[in-house]
CSV table of C-alpha atoms in Angstrom, one decimal:
chain,number,residue,atom,x,y,z
A,75,MET,CA,0.1,-0.1,0.0
A,76,SER,CA,2.8,2.5,0.9
A,77,ALA,CA,4.5,1.6,-2.3
A,78,ARG,CA,1.5,2.5,-4.5
A,79,ILE,CA,0.9,5.9,-2.5
A,80,LEU,CA,4.4,7.0,-3.3
A,81,GLN,CA,4.3,5.8,-6.9
A,82,THR,CA,1.1,7.9,-7.2
A,83,LEU,CA,3.0,11.0,-6.1
A,84,ASP,CA,6.0,10.4,-8.4
A,85,ARG,CA,3.6,10.1,-11.3
A,86,LYS,CA,1.5,13.3,-10.2
A,87,PRO,CA,2.3,16.1,-12.8
A,88,LEU,CA,3.7,19.5,-11.4
A,89,THR,CA,0.8,22.0,-12.3
A,90,LEU,CA,1.6,25.8,-12.1
A,91,LYS,CA,-1.2,28.5,-11.6
A,92,SER,CA,-3.0,28.9,-15.2
A,93,SER,CA,-3.7,32.6,-14.7
A,94,THR,CA,-0.2,33.7,-14.1
A,95,ILE,CA,2.5,34.5,-17.0
A,96,TYR,CA,6.0,33.4,-16.2
A,97,THR,CA,9.3,34.5,-17.6
A,98,PRO,CA,11.4,31.5,-18.2
A,99,LEU,CA,13.7,32.0,-14.9
A,100,ALA,CA,10.5,32.5,-12.7
A,101,TYR,CA,8.9,29.4,-14.2
A,102,ALA,CA,12.0,27.4,-13.4
A,103,VAL,CA,12.2,28.9,-9.9
A,104,GLU,CA,8.5,28.1,-9.1
A,105,ARG,CA,8.7,24.7,-10.6
A,106,ASP,CA,11.7,23.9,-8.1
A,107,LYS,CA,9.6,25.0,-5.1
A,108,ILE,CA,6.8,22.7,-6.1
A,109,ALA,CA,9.2,19.8,-6.6
A,110,ARG,CA,10.6,20.3,-3.1
A,111,ARG,CA,7.1,20.4,-1.6
A,112,VAL,CA,6.2,17.2,-3.2
A,113,ALA,CA,9.5,15.7,-1.9
A,114,SER,CA,8.9,16.7,1.5
A,115,MET,CA,5.4,15.2,1.5
A,116,LYS,CA,6.8,12.1,0.4
A,117,LYS,CA,9.5,12.0,3.2
A,118,LYS,CA,6.9,12.6,5.8
A,119,LEU,CA,4.4,10.0,4.2
A,120,SER,CA,7.1,7.3,4.2
A,121,LEU,CA,8.1,8.1,8.0
A,122,GLY,CA,4.5,7.7,9.0
A,123,LEU,CA,3.9,4.4,7.0
A,124,ALA,CA,7.2,3.2,8.7
A,125,ILE,CA,5.9,4.1,12.1
A,126,LEU,CA,2.6,2.3,11.4
A,127,ALA,CA,4.5,-0.9,10.2
A,128,ALA,CA,6.6,-1.0,13.2
A,129,PHE,CA,3.6,-0.6,15.6
A,130,GLY,CA,2.0,-3.4,13.6
A,131,LEU,CA,5.0,-5.7,14.1
A,132,ALA,CA,5.3,-4.8,17.8
A,133,ILE,CA,1.3,-5.9,18.1
A,134,SER,CA,2.0,-9.0,16.5
A,135,ALA,CA,4.9,-9.8,18.8
A,136,MET,CA,2.9,-9.1,22.0
A,137,PRO,CA,2.1,-12.4,23.9
A,138,GLN,CA,-1.2,-13.5,22.7
A,139,ALA,CA,-3.9,-15.5,24.7
A,140,THR,CA,-2.8,-19.2,24.8
A,141,ALA,CA,-5.4,-21.7,23.8
A,142,ALA,CA,-6.7,-24.1,26.1
A,143,THR,CA,-4.4,-27.3,26.7
A,144,LYS,CA,-5.8,-30.0,24.5
A,145,SER,CA,-3.5,-32.7,25.8
A,146,ILE,CA,-0.8,-33.0,28.4
A,147,LYS,CA,2.2,-34.6,27.0
A,148,ILE,CA,4.5,-36.5,29.4
A,149,GLY,CA,7.7,-38.3,28.6
A,150,LEU,CA,8.7,-41.3,30.8
A,151,LEU,CA,12.7,-41.5,30.6
A,152,PHE,CA,14.2,-44.4,32.6
A,153,PRO,CA,17.1,-47.1,32.0
A,154,THR,CA,15.1,-49.7,30.4
A,155,THR,CA,18.1,-51.4,28.8
A,156,GLY,CA,21.7,-51.9,30.2
A,157,PRO,CA,22.9,-52.7,33.7
A,158,MET,CA,20.3,-50.5,35.4
A,159,ALA,CA,17.4,-52.0,33.4
A,160,LEU,CA,15.7,-54.1,36.1
A,161,LEU,CA,15.1,-51.6,38.6
A,162,GLY,CA,14.6,-48.5,35.9
A,163,THR,CA,12.0,-50.6,34.0
A,164,ASP,CA,10.2,-51.1,37.4
A,165,GLN,CA,10.2,-47.5,38.2
A,166,SER,CA,8.8,-46.6,34.5
A,167,VAL,CA,6.1,-49.4,34.7
A,168,GLY,CA,5.0,-47.8,38.0
A,169,ALA,CA,4.6,-44.4,36.7
A,170,GLU,CA,2.9,-45.4,33.7
A,171,MET,CA,0.4,-47.3,35.3
A,172,VAL,CA,-0.7,-44.3,37.3
A,173,LEU,CA,-0.9,-42.1,34.1
A,174,LYS,CA,-3.0,-44.7,32.4
A,175,TRP,CA,-5.2,-44.9,35.4
A,176,ALA,CA,-5.7,-41.0,35.3
A,177,ASN,CA,-6.8,-41.3,31.7
A,178,THR,CA,-9.4,-43.9,32.7
A,179,LYS,CA,-10.6,-41.3,35.1
A,180,GLY,CA,-11.2,-38.6,32.2
A,181,GLY,CA,-7.5,-37.4,32.4
A,182,ILE,CA,-6.8,-34.1,34.4
A,183,LYS,CA,-9.9,-32.1,34.6
A,184,GLY,CA,-11.0,-33.7,31.2
A,185,ILE,CA,-7.8,-33.3,29.4
A,186,PRO,CA,-6.1,-36.7,28.4
A,187,ILE,CA,-2.6,-37.5,29.0
A,188,GLU,CA,-0.4,-38.5,26.0
A,189,ILE,CA,2.4,-40.8,27.0
A,190,PHE,CA,5.7,-40.9,25.5
A,191,LYS,CA,8.5,-43.6,26.4
A,192,ALA,CA,12.2,-43.2,26.1
A,193,ASP,CA,15.2,-45.4,27.1
A,194,SER,CA,18.3,-43.5,28.6
A,195,LYS,CA,20.3,-47.0,28.0
A,196,SER,CA,21.5,-46.6,31.5
A,197,SER,CA,23.9,-43.7,30.3
A,198,PRO,CA,23.7,-40.0,31.3
A,199,ALA,CA,24.7,-39.0,27.8
A,200,GLU,CA,22.1,-41.2,26.1
A,201,GLY,CA,19.7,-39.8,28.9
A,202,ALA,CA,20.4,-36.1,27.8
A,203,THR,CA,19.8,-37.1,24.1
A,204,ALA,CA,16.8,-38.9,24.7
A,205,ALA,CA,15.4,-36.0,26.8
A,206,GLN,CA,16.0,-33.7,23.9
A,207,ARG,CA,14.3,-36.0,21.6
A,208,LEU,CA,11.3,-36.3,23.6
A,209,ILE,CA,11.1,-32.6,23.7
A,210,ASP,CA,11.8,-32.0,19.9
A,211,GLN,CA,9.8,-34.7,18.4
A,212,ASN,CA,7.0,-35.3,20.8
A,213,GLY,CA,6.6,-31.9,22.4
A,214,VAL,CA,6.5,-33.2,26.2
A,215,GLN,CA,5.7,-30.7,28.6
A,216,ILE,CA,7.0,-33.0,31.7
A,217,ILE,CA,9.7,-35.6,31.9
A,218,ILE,CA,9.2,-38.2,34.5
A,219,GLY,CA,12.4,-40.1,35.5
A,220,SER,CA,15.2,-41.0,36.1
A,221,TYR,CA,16.2,-43.7,38.5
A,222,SER,CA,19.9,-42.9,38.4
A,223,SER,CA,21.2,-39.7,40.1
A,224,GLY,CA,24.0,-39.5,37.2
A,225,ILE,CA,21.4,-39.8,34.6
A,226,ALA,CA,19.0,-37.2,36.4
A,227,ALA,CA,22.0,-34.8,36.5
A,228,ALA,CA,22.5,-35.0,32.7
A,229,ILE,CA,18.8,-34.6,32.0
A,230,ALA,CA,18.1,-31.7,34.5
A,231,PRO,CA,19.8,-29.0,32.2
A,232,VAL,CA,18.2,-30.0,28.9
A,233,ALA,CA,14.7,-29.8,30.6
A,234,GLN,CA,15.6,-26.4,32.2
A,235,ARG,CA,16.9,-25.0,28.9
A,236,ASN,CA,13.6,-26.1,27.0
A,237,ASP,CA,11.4,-25.0,29.9
A,238,VAL,CA,10.2,-28.4,30.4
A,239,ILE,CA,9.6,-29.9,34.0
A,240,LEU,CA,11.8,-32.7,35.1
A,241,TRP,CA,9.7,-34.5,37.7
A,242,GLU,CA,12.2,-36.9,39.4
A,243,VAL,CA,10.8,-39.9,41.1
A,244,GLY,CA,14.0,-41.9,41.6
A,245,ALA,CA,17.4,-40.3,41.8
A,246,VAL,CA,18.5,-39.5,45.5
A,247,SER,CA,21.9,-37.6,45.1
A,248,PRO,CA,21.4,-34.0,46.2
A,249,ALA,CA,24.0,-32.9,43.7
A,250,VAL,CA,21.5,-33.5,40.9
A,251,ASN,CA,20.1,-30.3,41.5
A,252,SER,CA,23.3,-28.3,42.6
A,253,GLN,CA,22.4,-25.7,39.9
A,254,ARG,CA,19.2,-24.8,41.5
A,255,TYR,CA,17.2,-25.3,38.4
A,256,SER,CA,13.6,-24.0,38.9
A,257,ASN,CA,11.9,-26.7,36.6
A,258,PHE,CA,13.1,-29.6,38.8
A,259,LEU,CA,10.7,-31.2,41.2
A,260,ARG,CA,11.7,-34.2,43.0
A,261,THR,CA,9.0,-36.4,45.1
A,262,VAL,CA,11.4,-38.8,46.7
A,263,GLY,CA,14.1,-38.1,49.7
A,264,VAL,CA,17.7,-37.4,49.2
A,265,SER,CA,20.6,-39.4,50.6
A,266,ALA,CA,20.1,-37.5,53.9
A,267,THR,CA,16.7,-39.3,54.5
A,268,TYR,CA,18.6,-42.5,53.9
A,269,ALA,CA,21.2,-41.7,56.6
A,270,ALA,CA,18.4,-40.5,59.0
A,271,ALA,CA,16.6,-43.7,58.7
A,272,ASP,CA,20.0,-45.7,59.1
A,273,TYR,CA,20.6,-43.7,62.5
A,274,ASP,CA,17.4,-44.0,64.0
A,275,PHE,CA,16.9,-47.7,63.4
A,276,THR,CA,20.7,-48.1,64.8
A,277,VAL,CA,20.2,-46.3,68.0
A,278,ASN,CA,16.6,-47.1,68.9
A,279,PHE,CA,16.9,-51.0,67.4
A,280,LEU,CA,19.9,-52.5,66.4
A,281,ALA,CA,21.9,-51.2,69.5
A,282,LYS,CA,19.4,-52.7,72.0
A,283,LYS,CA,19.1,-55.9,70.1
A,284,LEU,CA,22.9,-56.5,69.8
A,285,GLY,CA,23.6,-55.7,73.7
A,286,LYS,CA,25.9,-52.7,73.1
A,287,PRO,CA,25.5,-48.9,73.5
A,288,ALA,CA,25.2,-47.2,70.3
A,289,LYS,CA,28.6,-45.4,70.6
A,290,GLU,CA,30.4,-48.8,71.2
A,291,LEU,CA,29.0,-50.4,68.0
A,292,ARG,CA,31.6,-51.0,65.4
A,293,ILE,CA,30.3,-49.7,62.1
A,294,ALA,CA,31.7,-50.0,58.6
A,295,ILE,CA,30.5,-48.1,55.4
A,296,ALA,CA,31.0,-49.1,51.9
A,297,ASN,CA,29.8,-48.0,48.6
A,298,ASN,CA,30.6,-47.9,44.9
A,299,ASP,CA,32.0,-44.7,43.4
A,300,GLY,CA,28.7,-43.9,41.5
A,301,ALA,CA,26.8,-40.7,42.0
A,302,PHE,CA,24.0,-42.2,44.2
A,303,ALA,CA,26.1,-44.6,46.2
A,304,THR,CA,28.8,-42.0,46.9
A,305,SER,CA,26.0,-39.6,48.2
A,306,VAL,CA,24.3,-42.3,50.3
A,307,GLY,CA,27.6,-43.5,51.8
A,308,ASP,CA,29.0,-39.9,52.4
A,309,ALA,CA,25.7,-38.9,54.2
A,310,VAL,CA,25.7,-41.9,56.4
A,311,ASN,CA,29.4,-41.3,57.3
A,312,SER,CA,28.9,-37.6,58.0
A,313,LEU,CA,25.9,-38.0,60.3
A,314,PHE,CA,27.2,-41.0,62.2
A,315,LYS,CA,30.5,-39.0,63.0
A,316,LYS,CA,28.5,-36.2,64.1
A,317,LYS,CA,26.4,-38.1,66.3
A,318,GLY,CA,29.7,-39.8,67.8
A,319,LEU,CA,29.4,-43.2,66.6
A,320,LYS,CA,32.2,-45.4,65.9
A,321,ILE,CA,33.4,-45.8,62.2
A,322,VAL,CA,36.0,-48.5,61.8
A,323,ALA,CA,36.0,-48.7,58.1
A,324,LYS,CA,34.8,-46.6,55.0
A,325,GLU,CA,35.4,-48.4,51.7
A,326,VAL,CA,34.7,-47.1,48.3
A,327,TYR,CA,35.1,-49.2,45.0
A,328,PRO,CA,34.7,-48.7,41.2
A,329,VAL,CA,31.0,-49.3,40.2
A,330,THR,CA,32.7,-51.3,37.2
A,331,SER,CA,34.5,-53.7,39.6
A,332,THR,CA,34.3,-57.3,38.6
A,333,ASP,CA,36.3,-58.4,41.7
A,334,LEU,CA,35.5,-57.2,45.1
A,335,THR,CA,37.7,-59.5,47.2
A,336,PRO,CA,40.1,-56.7,48.2
A,337,THR,CA,37.2,-54.7,49.4
A,338,VAL,CA,35.4,-57.5,51.5
A,339,LEU,CA,38.8,-58.6,53.1
A,340,LYS,CA,39.4,-55.1,54.2
A,341,LEU,CA,35.9,-54.8,55.7
A,342,LYS,CA,36.3,-58.4,57.3
A,343,ALA,CA,39.6,-57.3,58.9
A,344,ALA,CA,37.8,-54.2,60.6
A,345,ALA,CA,35.5,-56.7,62.2
A,346,PRO,CA,32.4,-54.5,62.2
A,347,ASP,CA,29.0,-55.3,64.0
A,348,ILE,CA,27.1,-53.4,61.3
A,349,LEU,CA,28.0,-52.8,57.6
A,350,PHE,CA,26.1,-50.2,55.9
A,351,LEU,CA,26.5,-51.0,52.1
A,352,THR,CA,25.3,-49.1,49.2
A,353,PRO,CA,25.6,-50.6,45.6
A,354,ASP,CA,23.9,-50.7,42.4
A,355,ALA,CA,22.1,-54.0,41.1
A,356,ASN,CA,25.0,-55.6,39.5
A,357,ASP,CA,27.6,-54.9,42.3
A,358,ALA,CA,25.2,-56.0,44.9
A,359,LEU,CA,25.1,-59.4,43.7
A,360,LEU,CA,29.0,-59.6,43.3
A,361,PHE,CA,29.4,-58.1,46.8
A,362,TRP,CA,27.1,-60.6,48.6
A,363,GLN,CA,28.8,-63.5,46.6
A,364,THR,CA,32.1,-62.3,47.6
A,365,ALA,CA,31.1,-62.1,51.1
A,366,GLN,CA,29.8,-65.7,51.1
A,367,GLN,CA,33.2,-66.7,49.6
A,368,GLN,CA,35.2,-65.1,52.0
A,369,ASN,CA,32.9,-65.9,54.9
A,370,PHE,CA,32.5,-62.4,55.9
A,371,ASP,CA,29.6,-62.3,58.6
A,372,VAL,CA,28.2,-59.4,60.4
A,373,ASP,CA,25.5,-59.1,62.9
A,374,ALA,CA,23.6,-56.4,60.6
A,375,LEU,CA,23.9,-55.7,57.0
A,376,VAL,CA,21.9,-52.6,56.0
A,377,GLY,CA,22.0,-52.3,52.3
A,378,SER,CA,20.3,-50.3,49.6
A,379,SER,CA,19.3,-50.1,45.9
A,380,GLY,CA,20.3,-53.5,44.4
A,381,ILE,CA,20.1,-55.1,47.8
A,382,GLY,CA,16.2,-54.5,47.6
A,383,GLY,CA,15.7,-55.7,44.0
A,384,ALA,CA,14.1,-58.9,42.8
A,385,GLY,CA,17.4,-59.9,41.4
A,386,PHE,CA,18.9,-60.0,44.7
A,387,VAL,CA,16.6,-63.0,46.0
A,388,ALA,CA,16.4,-64.5,42.4
A,389,LYS,CA,20.0,-65.2,42.6
A,390,PHE,CA,21.0,-66.3,46.4
A,391,GLY,CA,17.4,-67.7,47.3
A,392,ALA,CA,15.3,-67.0,50.4
A,393,ALA,CA,17.9,-68.4,52.8
A,394,GLY,CA,20.7,-66.7,51.1
A,395,VAL,CA,19.3,-63.2,51.9
A,396,GLU,CA,17.4,-63.8,55.1
A,397,GLY,CA,17.9,-61.1,57.5
A,398,VAL,CA,19.6,-58.6,55.3
A,399,TYR,CA,18.3,-55.2,55.8
A,400,ASP,CA,17.4,-52.6,52.9
A,401,VAL,CA,16.9,-48.7,53.4
A,402,GLU,CA,14.9,-46.8,50.7
A,403,ALA,CA,11.5,-45.7,50.2
A,404,PRO,CA,9.2,-48.4,51.1
A,405,ALA,CA,8.3,-51.4,49.1
A,406,LEU,CA,4.7,-51.2,48.4
A,407,ALA,CA,3.8,-54.9,48.1
A,408,THR,CA,4.8,-55.5,51.9
A,409,MET,CA,4.2,-52.2,53.4
A,410,SER,CA,1.1,-51.7,55.7
A,411,THR,CA,-1.4,-49.4,54.3
A,412,ASP,CA,-3.3,-49.1,57.6
A,413,THR,CA,-2.1,-45.7,58.0
A,414,LEU,CA,-2.9,-44.5,54.5
A,415,GLU,CA,-5.9,-42.6,53.7
A,416,PRO,CA,-8.7,-45.0,52.6
A,417,THR,CA,-8.7,-43.9,49.0
A,418,VAL,CA,-4.9,-43.8,48.6
A,419,ALA,CA,-4.8,-47.5,50.4
A,420,ALA,CA,-7.3,-49.0,47.9
A,421,LEU,CA,-5.5,-47.6,45.1
A,422,THR,CA,-2.2,-48.7,46.1
A,423,LYS,CA,-3.3,-52.3,46.5
A,424,GLU,CA,-5.0,-52.1,43.0
A,425,TRP,CA,-1.6,-51.0,41.7
A,426,VAL,CA,0.6,-53.6,43.4
A,427,LYS,CA,-1.7,-56.3,42.2
A,428,ALA,CA,-1.6,-55.2,38.7
A,429,PHE,CA,2.0,-54.7,38.7
A,430,ALA,CA,2.7,-58.1,39.9
A,431,ALA,CA,0.5,-59.5,37.1
A,432,SER,CA,2.1,-57.7,34.5
A,433,GLU,CA,5.7,-58.0,35.7
A,434,GLY,CA,6.0,-61.3,37.5
A,435,HIS,CA,7.5,-60.2,40.6
A,436,PRO,CA,6.2,-57.9,43.4
A,437,CYS,CA,6.1,-53.9,43.4
A,438,ALA,CA,9.1,-53.3,45.4
A,439,VAL,CA,10.9,-50.0,46.1
A,440,HIS,CA,11.5,-48.8,42.6
A,441,CYS,CA,7.9,-49.5,41.5
A,442,GLY,CA,6.7,-47.7,44.5
A,443,ASP,CA,8.8,-44.8,43.5
A,444,GLY,CA,7.2,-44.5,40.0
A,445,ILE,CA,3.7,-45.1,41.5
A,446,GLY,CA,4.1,-42.5,44.6
A,447,GLY,CA,5.7,-39.7,42.2
A,448,ALA,CA,3.2,-40.1,39.4
A,449,TYR,CA,0.3,-40.2,41.9
A,450,THR,CA,1.3,-36.6,43.4
A,451,LEU,CA,1.8,-35.4,39.8
A,452,VAL,CA,-1.7,-36.4,38.5
A,453,THR,CA,-3.6,-36.1,41.6
A,454,ASP,CA,-2.6,-32.9,43.2
A,455,VAL,CA,0.0,-30.6,41.1
A,456,LEU,CA,-1.6,-30.9,37.5
A,457,PRO,CA,-5.2,-30.2,38.5
A,458,ARG,CA,-4.0,-27.1,40.5
A,459,ALA,CA,-1.8,-26.0,37.6
A,460,LEU,CA,-4.8,-26.1,35.3
A,461,VAL,CA,-6.9,-24.1,37.7
A,462,LEU,CA,-4.3,-21.3,38.2
A,463,LYS,CA,-3.7,-20.9,34.2
A,464,ASN,CA,-7.5,-21.2,33.3
A,465,THR,CA,-7.0,-24.7,31.6
A,466,THR,CA,-3.7,-23.7,30.0
A,467,LEU,CA,-0.7,-25.7,31.1
A,468,THR,CA,2.6,-24.1,31.4
A,469,SER,CA,5.8,-24.8,33.2
A,470,LYS,CA,5.3,-21.7,35.4
A,471,GLY,CA,2.0,-22.8,36.4
A,472,ILE,CA,3.2,-26.4,37.4
A,473,ILE,CA,5.9,-25.0,39.4
A,474,ALA,CA,3.5,-22.6,41.0
A,475,ALA,CA,1.1,-25.3,41.8
A,476,ALA,CA,3.7,-27.5,43.2
A,477,MET,CA,4.8,-24.8,45.5
A,478,ARG,CA,1.2,-25.0,47.1
A,479,THR,CA,1.5,-28.9,47.4
A,480,ASN,CA,0.7,-29.7,51.2
A,481,ILE,CA,0.2,-33.5,51.3
A,482,LYS,CA,0.0,-34.9,54.9
A,483,GLU,CA,1.6,-38.3,55.9
A,484,GLY,CA,-0.7,-41.1,54.8
A,485,GLY,CA,-1.8,-39.1,51.7
A,486,THR,CA,0.5,-40.8,49.1
A,487,PRO,CA,1.0,-44.5,48.1
A,488,GLN,CA,4.4,-44.4,49.8
A,489,GLY,CA,3.2,-43.2,53.2
A,490,PHE,CA,5.0,-40.1,53.5
A,491,GLY,CA,3.7,-36.6,52.6
A,492,VAL,CA,4.8,-34.1,50.0
A,493,LYS,CA,5.9,-30.4,50.6
A,494,PHE,CA,8.2,-29.0,48.1
A,495,SER,CA,11.0,-26.5,48.9
A,496,ASN,CA,10.8,-23.0,47.6
A,497,THR,CA,13.6,-20.8,45.9
A,498,SER,CA,14.7,-19.7,49.4
A,499,LYS,CA,15.9,-23.2,50.3
A,500,ALA,CA,19.5,-24.3,49.3
A,501,THR,CA,18.0,-26.6,46.6
A,502,PRO,CA,14.4,-25.8,45.6
A,503,GLY,CA,12.0,-28.5,44.5
A,504,GLU,CA,12.7,-31.1,47.0
A,505,ASN,CA,10.2,-33.1,49.0
A,506,GLU,CA,10.8,-31.9,52.4
A,507,ARG,CA,8.5,-34.7,53.9
A,508,ALA,CA,10.0,-37.6,52.0
A,509,GLN,CA,11.2,-40.3,54.3
A,510,SER,CA,13.2,-43.6,54.1
A,511,VAL,CA,12.3,-46.9,55.8
A,512,ILE,CA,13.9,-49.9,56.8
A,513,MET,CA,13.2,-53.0,55.2
A,514,GLN,CA,14.2,-56.8,55.8
A,515,TRP,CA,14.3,-60.0,53.7
A,516,GLN,CA,12.2,-62.5,55.5
A,517,GLY,CA,11.1,-65.6,54.3
A,518,GLY,CA,11.9,-64.5,50.5
A,519,SER,CA,10.0,-61.3,50.8
A,520,LEU,CA,11.3,-57.7,51.4
A,521,LYS,CA,9.1,-56.6,54.3
A,522,VAL,CA,8.9,-53.1,55.9
A,523,VAL,CA,10.0,-53.4,59.5
A,524,TRP,CA,10.7,-49.6,60.5
A,525,PRO,CA,9.1,-47.3,61.6
A,526,ALA,CA,6.3,-48.9,63.1
A,527,ASN,CA,3.4,-47.0,61.2
A,528,LEU,CA,4.5,-48.5,58.1
A,529,ALA,CA,5.8,-51.7,59.2
A,530,SER,CA,4.3,-55.2,58.0
A,531,SER,CA,6.7,-57.0,60.1
A,532,THR,CA,9.0,-56.9,63.1
A,533,PRO,CA,12.8,-56.6,62.5
A,534,ALA,CA,15.1,-59.5,63.5
A,535,ALA,CA,18.7,-59.5,64.7
A,536,PRO,CA,21.3,-60.5,64.5
A,537,MET,CA,21.6,-62.2,61.0
A,538,VAL,CA,22.6,-65.9,60.7
A,539,THR,CA,26.1,-66.6,59.9
A,540,TRP,CA,27.0,-67.9,56.4
A,541,ALA,CA,27.7,-71.5,58.1
A,542,LYS,CA,24.3,-71.6,59.2
A,543,ARG,CA,22.9,-70.3,55.9
A,544,SER,CA,24.6,-73.2,54.1
A,545,LYS,CA,22.8,-76.0,56.2
């Protein structure tokens, strides 16, 4: 349009007054004045049109009202192949069950959930790549993950950079969110909750059962050098030293070890009463096999991660793992649901049954992590986020909704409550009400034995020796 107006001015003839007689010089002067006036008019018109064009662009660039969300796109990103696959798959299946259940109930306030699954292949680098692919190709708004602390730490910056929520249900190292990413929300406890449960159990049960004052107990700590195991081993060591307990050995071995004989022999030489062991799935099997070969006995072994997995009892049998403890979030299949809210208890039993039918083994710790974390997301945070943003789902809306979460004890399938830390805390997005429990292998089943409100059985100590196990 502006070009046509200027072209018209260019074509318009320069008309002089018809009643005036001009000398050649006057005629030239008068014609020059008219030409200058026309040029001035064109310049002013061009400036005005440019301002209008710029204003139009500014209007088009202003944030427009976002259309109501038609679906909620959630990515499940777990290690479903590689050395972490067994427990990573349990976590993924647990979370997926809850998302599908939400869809059978009409989704989130009538909005369906679209589920996309990806495999981190037990590798942080692969996890970061898979996260970016979920965002670019599937447009996910939320990633639920990640089982491993190392993998979670690789995914977190990808989620933050793309303004996507990382809803962490498994990784426990506090270093995962050392950068204080605002889009990071974790439903399970960090390594400090493991240490707190270990200390409580040691002082209030094991010391009494073993007939020694807590400060006279000989305590050994061992862990692999992975992010998760290191964070738990260090947390236990720090807390126990602070409380004045006697640490007689602290051993760290490579997560890739194929021979743990040197580590086991050092621990045996320290003659501990209690060993706190934090392995992954594969080295849990290797450690226990080596302990048997070296006849390494302790009155109590409190393990974690791989110690509580289905692969542990499958390899050694019920008698081979009898009495071994595990500290983590509770195994749903053997946790008492008596103190859960009635609706939560009924759903937990339903999901535990469905998981066992689908996977062929009980819903233990990691299945429970997936179920518990996804339950908080779909029943509490997402409905509130949609209300806050008038049915439009945004990352800021999810974060704002999470900051208002206030679930009391008994309000989730895992028994503990949920209250996320805000940006004033050292690490935002942490569940300040998360808890770890003590479980024990009894009769081939991993049963919650501590604390009493979630216990389905009573703890037993000391453990039987290898000599008696073999009979």
